[in-house]
Amino acid sequence: MIAKTFFGFEEILAKELQTLGAQNVEQGVRMVSFMGDKGFMYKANLSLRTALKILKPIYFFKANNEQALYKGILGVNWSKYINANQTFVIDTTVHSEYFNHSEFVSQKCKDAIVDQFRERTGSRPSIDKAYPDLRINIHIDKDQVSVALDTSGNSLNQRGYRTATNIAPINEVLAAGILLLSGWEGQAHFLDPMCGSGTFLAEAAMIACNIPANINRREFAFEKWNDWDNELFDQIMNSLLKKVTEFRYSIKGYDKAPSAIAKAKANIKNANLEEYITIEERNFFDTEKESEGKLHIVFNPPYDERLDIHMEEFYKNIGDTLKKNYPGTDAWFITANLEALKFVGLKPSRKIKLFNGSLEARLVKYEMYEGSKRTKFNPTSSAS
């Protein structure tokens, strides 16, 4: 199978798969391939935090023109996967000098499938873009054609808990990946000081308690397949729920907008995570660290693509607030405004290149020490 992901998440997705028990895990670009049985396919869709889709390849062939493509698609016995009174849709990705348009490729592949059914049964399955019984994925790289079944359906970032959102909410898979890259495992207090609709909070709580990422999702594509095994799925779900753990620390979210607070609270309630998360209407720049011990901060500050703010002053305030009010803190945030980072006034200890949608972004880490950094490393430096 193939798990699709965002650029920069390949390694953490591979680690997730290995931890779940996948075999032959291999990283690619924006994807990780692996081996597993039907039960593992269910488990991967339920559990993986950094996967966007799980594809199950069923056929490979070479094609450098439309006749070869049509013939190749006819090489699949489609009645194994769908019958004439069901529906299907084709998603196509093309990187090839032989084929210019993904729409054309989808159309040609559809013709081949429909013709095969007409010839064998006299009737044909129809196209349904919204709720198909089978979602087929065609990937062409040069002359290599890969045919796969989409086991997930809608992208796996659609967890099912987020019904209310603000301007440009962060993708749930992107949020989970950022948390995992930041080293978050639930071993400290957590704060998102600009929590928006609460995505980081929900994903942080699910990671901390080992709650399956897609536990609240309504459906997966494989539930419409001919070999759907409801009993096996329930068995997998129950075994995952038995592994949920307790969380001993606090998870807090602040936002200065009352509308954001209302949405975040609604989403956290939908996710059944209210017992772990506190959300307060506060301006981060007027706050200070309230918990003892290490604090883990992760947030997604606004940048000028989305909101009208004074960039230089805003990012300077982030740096000043962290420096003055948050000792003993590891603070991480993502921004696509690479210029604005200069105004934070702190030196990041890590910078990771990611993409937020089509925007190139940086995930940065700032370490705030208890006392000054100098006294941390040289306790005698203040003695005279």
Short mmCIF file of C-alpha atoms in Angstrom, two decimals:
data_model
loop_
_atom_site.label_atom_id
_atom_site.label_comp_id
_atom_site.label_asym_id
_atom_site.label_seq_id
_atom_site.Cartn_x
_atom_site.Cartn_y
_atom_site.Cartn_z
CA MET A 1 0.00 0.00 0.00
CA ILE A 2 0.97 3.65 -0.30
CA ALA A 3 0.36 6.36 2.31
CA LYS A 4 0.38 9.88 0.85
CA THR A 5 1.58 12.80 2.97
CA PHE A 6 2.95 16.36 2.92
CA PHE A 7 6.51 17.27 1.98
CA GLY A 8 8.71 16.98 5.08
CA PHE A 9 6.53 14.40 6.85
CA GLU A 10 7.86 11.26 5.12
CA GLU A 11 10.12 10.24 8.00
CA ILE A 12 7.52 10.68 10.75
CA LEU A 13 4.89 8.85 8.67
CA ALA A 14 7.35 5.96 8.16
CA LYS A 15 7.91 5.89 11.92
CA GLU A 16 4.14 5.87 12.56
CA LEU A 17 3.74 2.93 10.17
CA GLN A 18 6.58 0.97 11.77
CA THR A 19 5.11 1.56 15.24
CA LEU A 20 1.71 0.31 14.00
CA GLY A 21 3.36 -2.87 12.69
CA ALA A 22 3.65 -2.29 8.92
CA GLN A 23 6.11 -4.42 6.94
CA ASN A 24 8.63 -3.29 4.26
CA VAL A 25 8.25 0.42 5.03
CA GLU A 26 10.00 2.61 2.42
CA GLN A 27 10.04 6.42 2.20
CA GLY A 28 9.47 8.24 -1.09
CA VAL A 29 8.64 11.88 -1.85
CA ARG A 30 5.35 12.91 -0.20
CA MET A 31 4.61 9.21 0.26
CA VAL A 32 5.62 6.06 2.13
CA SER A 33 5.04 2.55 0.78
CA PHE A 34 4.40 -0.45 3.04
CA MET A 35 2.93 -3.95 3.21
CA GLY A 36 -0.06 -5.05 5.28
CA ASP A 37 -3.25 -7.13 5.14
CA LYS A 38 -6.88 -5.98 5.07
CA GLY A 39 -7.00 -5.53 8.85
CA PHE A 40 -3.88 -3.39 8.71
CA MET A 41 -5.47 -1.25 5.97
CA TYR A 42 -8.37 -0.53 8.37
CA LYS A 43 -5.93 0.12 11.22
CA ALA A 44 -3.77 2.50 9.11
CA ASN A 45 -6.79 4.58 8.08
CA LEU A 46 -8.02 4.81 11.66
CA SER A 47 -4.65 5.50 13.29
CA LEU A 48 -2.22 7.38 11.06
CA ARG A 49 -1.92 11.06 12.02
CA THR A 50 0.28 12.22 9.13
CA ALA A 51 -1.29 10.31 6.19
CA LEU A 52 -3.57 12.12 3.74
CA LYS A 53 -4.70 8.96 1.93
CA ILE A 54 -4.00 5.23 1.87
CA LEU A 55 -3.87 3.80 -1.67
CA LYS A 56 -3.88 0.10 -2.56
CA PRO A 57 -2.08 -0.46 -5.90
CA ILE A 58 -3.67 -3.24 -7.99
CA TYR A 59 -1.99 -2.99 -11.42
CA PHE A 60 1.06 -1.55 -13.18
CA PHE A 61 1.77 -1.20 -16.90
CA LYS A 62 3.59 0.98 -19.44
CA ALA A 63 1.85 3.39 -21.80
CA ASN A 64 3.14 6.17 -24.02
CA ASN A 65 -0.06 6.85 -25.98
CA GLU A 66 -3.83 6.74 -25.49
CA GLN A 67 -4.28 3.32 -27.14
CA ALA A 68 -1.73 1.74 -24.76
CA LEU A 69 -3.41 3.46 -21.81
CA TYR A 70 -6.86 2.19 -22.83
CA LYS A 71 -5.54 -1.34 -23.37
CA GLY A 72 -3.70 -1.30 -20.04
CA ILE A 73 -6.83 -0.34 -18.09
CA LEU A 74 -8.70 -3.17 -19.87
CA GLY A 75 -6.07 -5.50 -18.37
CA VAL A 76 -7.72 -5.16 -14.97
CA ASN A 77 -10.70 -7.41 -14.20
CA TRP A 78 -12.90 -4.60 -12.85
CA SER A 79 -15.75 -6.94 -11.84
CA LYS A 80 -13.55 -7.97 -8.87
CA TYR A 81 -13.97 -4.48 -7.42
CA ILE A 82 -17.31 -3.16 -8.65
CA ASN A 83 -20.50 -4.36 -10.35
CA ALA A 84 -22.52 -2.83 -13.18
CA ASN A 85 -25.11 -1.13 -10.97
CA GLN A 86 -22.52 0.61 -8.77
CA THR A 87 -20.70 3.94 -9.23
CA PHE A 88 -17.06 4.97 -9.50
CA VAL A 89 -14.81 8.01 -9.97
CA ILE A 90 -11.22 8.36 -11.18
CA ASP A 91 -8.59 10.70 -9.68
CA THR A 92 -5.55 11.18 -11.91
CA THR A 93 -2.06 12.57 -11.38
CA VAL A 94 0.18 12.95 -14.44
CA HIS A 95 3.93 13.69 -14.71
CA SER A 96 4.60 12.69 -18.32
CA GLU A 97 5.53 14.09 -21.71
CA TYR A 98 3.15 11.55 -23.29
CA PHE A 99 0.02 12.75 -21.50
CA ASN A 100 -0.71 16.45 -20.95
CA HIS A 101 -4.11 16.50 -19.25
CA SER A 102 -5.25 14.53 -16.24
CA GLU A 103 -8.90 15.05 -17.33
CA PHE A 104 -8.17 13.35 -20.66
CA VAL A 105 -6.48 10.41 -18.89
CA SER A 106 -9.44 10.03 -16.50
CA GLN A 107 -11.86 10.04 -19.44
CA LYS A 108 -9.87 7.41 -21.36
CA CYS A 109 -9.63 5.16 -18.29
CA LYS A 110 -13.37 5.58 -17.64
CA ASP A 111 -14.11 4.54 -21.26
CA ALA A 112 -12.05 1.36 -20.85
CA ILE A 113 -13.82 0.36 -17.61
CA VAL A 114 -17.30 1.10 -19.00
CA ASP A 115 -16.55 -0.75 -22.28
CA GLN A 116 -15.34 -3.82 -20.38
CA PHE A 117 -18.64 -3.99 -18.46
CA ARG A 118 -20.79 -3.35 -21.54
CA GLU A 119 -19.05 -6.14 -23.43
CA ARG A 120 -19.37 -8.65 -20.56
CA THR A 121 -22.76 -7.78 -19.04
CA GLY A 122 -24.58 -5.46 -21.41
CA SER A 123 -24.82 -2.79 -18.69
CA ARG A 124 -22.33 -0.39 -17.11
CA PRO A 125 -21.47 1.34 -13.83
CA SER A 126 -21.91 5.12 -13.74
CA ILE A 127 -19.76 8.01 -12.56
CA ASP A 128 -20.52 9.64 -9.20
CA LYS A 129 -18.03 12.34 -8.19
CA ALA A 130 -19.57 13.02 -4.77
CA TYR A 131 -20.33 9.57 -3.26
CA PRO A 132 -18.81 6.85 -5.47
CA ASP A 133 -18.81 3.18 -4.46
CA LEU A 134 -15.24 2.93 -5.75
CA ARG A 135 -12.59 5.64 -5.98
CA ILE A 136 -9.81 4.75 -8.45
CA ASN A 137 -6.43 6.46 -8.45
CA ILE A 138 -4.34 6.62 -11.66
CA HIS A 139 -0.76 7.85 -11.38
CA ILE A 140 1.39 8.30 -14.51
CA ASP A 141 5.11 8.99 -14.22
CA LYS A 142 6.73 9.20 -17.70
CA ASP A 143 5.42 5.94 -19.26
CA GLN A 144 4.80 4.09 -15.97
CA VAL A 145 1.11 3.78 -15.10
CA SER A 146 0.02 2.79 -11.60
CA VAL A 147 -3.61 1.86 -10.91
CA ALA A 148 -4.67 1.93 -7.27
CA LEU A 149 -7.84 1.84 -5.19
CA ASP A 150 -8.34 4.73 -2.79
CA THR A 151 -9.05 3.07 0.57
CA SER A 152 -9.72 6.36 2.41
CA GLY A 153 -12.18 8.38 0.33
CA ASN A 154 -12.10 12.00 1.46
CA SER A 155 -8.65 13.12 2.60
CA LEU A 156 -7.76 11.78 6.05
CA ASN A 157 -7.29 15.30 7.41
CA GLN A 158 -11.12 15.36 7.52
CA ARG A 159 -11.15 13.84 11.00
CA GLY A 160 -14.81 14.51 11.68
CA TYR A 161 -14.51 16.74 14.77
CA ARG A 162 -14.02 20.13 13.13
CA THR A 163 -17.36 21.62 12.13
CA ALA A 164 -16.56 25.27 12.94
CA THR A 165 -13.50 27.02 11.47
CA ASN A 166 -11.97 30.49 11.27
CA ILE A 167 -10.09 32.16 8.39
CA ALA A 168 -7.59 29.71 6.87
CA PRO A 169 -7.63 27.01 9.56
CA ILE A 170 -4.58 24.75 9.65
CA ASN A 171 -4.97 21.34 8.01
CA GLU A 172 -5.36 18.62 10.68
CA VAL A 173 -2.64 16.40 9.14
CA LEU A 174 -0.29 19.40 8.96
CA ALA A 175 -1.04 20.19 12.62
CA ALA A 176 -0.42 16.59 13.74
CA GLY A 177 2.82 16.43 11.74
CA ILE A 178 4.08 19.70 13.26
CA LEU A 179 3.33 18.38 16.76
CA LEU A 180 5.22 15.15 16.07
CA LEU A 181 8.16 17.06 14.51
CA SER A 182 8.23 19.23 17.65
CA GLY A 183 8.74 16.09 19.74
CA TRP A 184 5.32 16.34 21.42
CA GLU A 185 4.42 13.05 23.13
CA GLY A 186 2.36 14.32 26.05
CA GLN A 187 5.23 14.50 28.56
CA ALA A 188 4.70 18.16 29.59
CA HIS A 189 2.11 20.94 29.86
CA PHE A 190 0.94 22.22 26.45
CA LEU A 191 -0.18 25.66 25.24
CA ASP A 192 -1.43 27.00 21.92
CA PRO A 193 -1.50 30.77 22.56
CA MET A 194 -3.32 31.62 19.29
CA CYS A 195 -5.57 28.58 19.08
CA GLY A 196 -8.07 29.68 16.42
CA SER A 197 -10.56 26.82 15.92
CA GLY A 198 -8.58 24.49 18.20
CA THR A 199 -6.90 22.10 15.75
CA PHE A 200 -3.51 21.95 17.52
CA LEU A 201 -5.30 21.40 20.84
CA ALA A 202 -7.35 18.46 19.56
CA GLU A 203 -4.41 16.83 17.77
CA ALA A 204 -2.14 17.36 20.82
CA ALA A 205 -4.66 15.68 23.13
CA MET A 206 -5.12 12.72 20.77
CA ILE A 207 -1.34 12.22 20.55
CA ALA A 208 -0.91 12.55 24.33
CA CYS A 209 -3.65 9.98 25.05
CA ASN A 210 -2.87 7.69 22.08
CA ILE A 211 -6.39 8.20 20.71
CA PRO A 212 -6.69 7.08 17.04
CA ALA A 213 -6.56 10.15 14.77
CA ASN A 214 -9.69 9.27 12.77
CA ILE A 215 -11.86 7.87 15.56
CA ASN A 216 -14.50 10.59 14.89
CA ARG A 217 -14.58 10.15 11.13
CA ARG A 218 -17.93 9.15 9.64
CA GLU A 219 -16.73 6.85 6.85
CA PHE A 220 -13.87 5.44 4.82
CA ALA A 221 -14.00 4.41 1.15
CA PHE A 222 -13.31 0.72 1.93
CA GLU A 223 -16.69 0.47 3.72
CA LYS A 224 -18.35 0.38 0.27
CA TRP A 225 -16.06 -2.33 -1.13
CA ASN A 226 -17.31 -5.83 -2.00
CA ASP A 227 -14.97 -7.38 0.60
CA TRP A 228 -15.91 -4.99 3.45
CA ASP A 229 -15.64 -6.84 6.78
CA ASN A 230 -17.59 -4.96 9.43
CA GLU A 231 -16.72 -7.46 12.17
CA LEU A 232 -12.97 -7.17 11.49
CA PHE A 233 -13.23 -3.36 11.47
CA ASP A 234 -14.98 -3.34 14.88
CA GLN A 235 -12.35 -5.72 16.24
CA ILE A 236 -9.52 -3.39 15.04
CA MET A 237 -11.33 -0.33 16.45
CA ASN A 238 -11.80 -1.98 19.87
CA SER A 239 -8.16 -3.10 20.06
CA LEU A 240 -7.02 0.49 19.30
CA LEU A 241 -9.33 1.95 21.95
CA LYS A 242 -7.86 -0.40 24.56
CA LYS A 243 -4.49 1.31 24.01
CA VAL A 244 -5.76 4.79 24.94
CA THR A 245 -3.72 6.15 27.89
CA GLU A 246 -4.22 8.72 30.66
CA PHE A 247 -2.72 12.22 30.46
CA ARG A 248 -1.26 13.83 33.62
CA TYR A 249 -0.60 17.37 32.35
CA SER A 250 -2.68 20.32 31.10
CA ILE A 251 -3.52 21.39 27.54
CA LYS A 252 -4.53 25.05 27.18
CA GLY A 253 -5.58 27.28 24.31
CA TYR A 254 -5.80 31.09 24.23
CA ASP A 255 -7.29 33.36 21.59
CA LYS A 256 -8.28 37.02 21.82
CA ALA A 257 -11.24 36.63 19.44
CA PRO A 258 -14.50 35.52 21.13
CA SER A 259 -15.67 33.95 17.84
CA ALA A 260 -12.53 31.75 17.71
CA ILE A 261 -13.05 30.67 21.32
CA ALA A 262 -16.65 29.61 20.58
CA LYS A 263 -15.56 27.59 17.54
CA ALA A 264 -12.63 25.96 19.34
CA LYS A 265 -14.89 24.91 22.22
CA ALA A 266 -17.45 23.43 19.81
CA ASN A 267 -14.76 21.44 17.96
CA ILE A 268 -13.17 20.13 21.17
CA LYS A 269 -16.63 19.02 22.33
CA ASN A 270 -17.22 17.24 18.99
CA ALA A 271 -13.91 15.42 19.47
CA ASN A 272 -14.93 14.31 23.01
CA LEU A 273 -11.74 15.91 24.40
CA GLU A 274 -13.22 18.44 26.85
CA GLU A 275 -11.76 16.68 29.91
CA TYR A 276 -8.21 17.31 28.64
CA ILE A 277 -8.42 20.85 27.22
CA THR A 278 -9.06 24.33 28.68
CA ILE A 279 -9.75 27.24 26.32
CA GLU A 280 -9.65 30.90 27.45
CA GLU A 281 -10.29 34.26 25.77
CA ARG A 282 -6.91 35.96 26.29
CA ASN A 283 -4.36 37.96 24.33
CA PHE A 284 -1.09 35.99 24.37
CA PHE A 285 0.92 39.24 24.68
CA ASP A 286 -0.72 39.89 28.10
CA THR A 287 -0.05 36.41 29.50
CA GLU A 288 2.74 34.63 31.31
CA LYS A 289 3.65 31.03 32.05
CA GLU A 290 1.32 29.60 34.68
CA SER A 291 2.48 25.99 35.00
CA GLU A 292 5.44 24.52 36.88
CA GLY A 293 8.07 22.57 34.96
CA LYS A 294 8.55 22.35 31.21
CA LEU A 295 5.98 23.98 28.90
CA HIS A 296 5.53 22.94 25.25
CA ILE A 297 4.09 25.70 23.03
CA VAL A 298 2.98 25.12 19.42
CA PHE A 299 1.02 27.67 17.37
CA ASN A 300 0.20 29.03 13.94
CA PRO A 301 0.43 32.84 14.12
CA PRO A 302 -1.32 34.92 11.45
CA TYR A 303 0.73 36.11 8.51
CA ASP A 304 -0.19 38.75 5.95
CA GLU A 305 -1.74 36.30 3.47
CA ARG A 306 -4.64 35.96 5.88
CA LEU A 307 -5.11 38.85 8.30
CA ASP A 308 -4.49 42.56 8.41
CA ILE A 309 -1.83 42.96 11.13
CA HIS A 310 1.32 45.04 11.52
CA MET A 311 3.82 42.29 10.79
CA GLU A 312 6.99 43.77 12.29
CA GLU A 313 5.34 44.76 15.59
CA PHE A 314 3.37 41.51 15.85
CA TYR A 315 6.39 39.21 15.47
CA LYS A 316 8.48 41.41 17.79
CA ASN A 317 5.72 40.99 20.41
CA ILE A 318 5.89 37.21 20.00
CA GLY A 319 9.63 37.27 20.76
CA ASP A 320 9.30 39.72 23.67
CA THR A 321 6.45 37.77 25.30
CA LEU A 322 8.33 34.46 25.07
CA LYS A 323 11.56 36.01 26.37
CA LYS A 324 10.05 37.91 29.32
CA ASN A 325 7.10 35.75 30.37
CA TYR A 326 7.78 32.15 29.39
CA PRO A 327 10.95 30.72 31.00
CA GLY A 328 11.43 26.95 30.80
CA THR A 329 9.53 26.72 27.52
CA ASP A 330 10.09 25.13 24.12
CA ALA A 331 8.11 27.28 21.67
CA TRP A 332 7.40 26.17 18.11
CA PHE A 333 5.45 27.97 15.42
CA ILE A 334 4.94 27.78 11.66
CA THR A 335 4.93 30.82 9.38
CA ALA A 336 4.94 31.40 5.64
CA ASN A 337 6.18 34.96 6.19
CA LEU A 338 9.92 34.29 6.18
CA GLU A 339 10.71 38.03 6.43
CA ALA A 340 8.72 38.36 9.65
CA LEU A 341 10.96 35.86 11.45
CA LYS A 342 13.70 38.51 11.55
CA PHE A 343 11.58 40.62 13.92
CA VAL A 344 11.14 37.92 16.59
CA GLY A 345 14.52 38.96 17.99
CA LEU A 346 15.41 35.43 19.14
CA LYS A 347 17.65 32.87 17.50
CA PRO A 348 15.76 29.72 16.51
CA SER A 349 17.42 26.47 17.60
CA ARG A 350 15.72 24.63 14.70
CA LYS A 351 14.22 25.56 11.33
CA ILE A 352 12.30 22.98 9.28
CA LYS A 353 11.05 23.65 5.74
CA LEU A 354 7.38 22.71 5.23
CA PHE A 355 4.50 23.77 2.99
CA ASN A 356 1.23 25.20 4.27
CA GLY A 357 -0.94 24.57 1.22
CA SER A 358 1.07 26.01 -1.68
CA LEU A 359 2.99 28.41 0.60
CA GLU A 360 6.57 27.58 1.51
CA ALA A 361 6.82 27.86 5.28
CA ARG A 362 9.23 27.37 8.18
CA LEU A 363 8.58 25.54 11.40
CA VAL A 364 10.84 27.21 13.96
CA LYS A 365 11.80 26.33 17.53
CA TYR A 366 12.81 28.80 20.25
CA GLU A 367 14.15 27.52 23.57
CA MET A 368 13.41 29.70 26.57
CA TYR A 369 15.66 28.81 29.50
CA GLU A 370 14.93 29.20 33.21
CA GLY A 371 17.01 32.29 34.08
CA SER A 372 19.46 33.37 31.38
CA LYS A 373 21.13 30.96 29.00
CA ARG A 374 24.53 31.92 30.38
CA THR A 375 23.64 30.99 33.97
CA LYS A 376 22.21 27.70 32.73
CA PHE A 377 25.57 26.63 31.36
CA ASN A 378 27.83 28.45 33.80
CA PRO A 379 26.29 28.71 37.27
CA THR A 380 29.34 30.56 38.64
CA SER A 381 29.24 33.32 36.00
CA SER A 382 27.35 35.74 38.27
CA ALA A 383 29.75 35.28 41.18
CA SER A 384 32.39 37.98 41.54
#
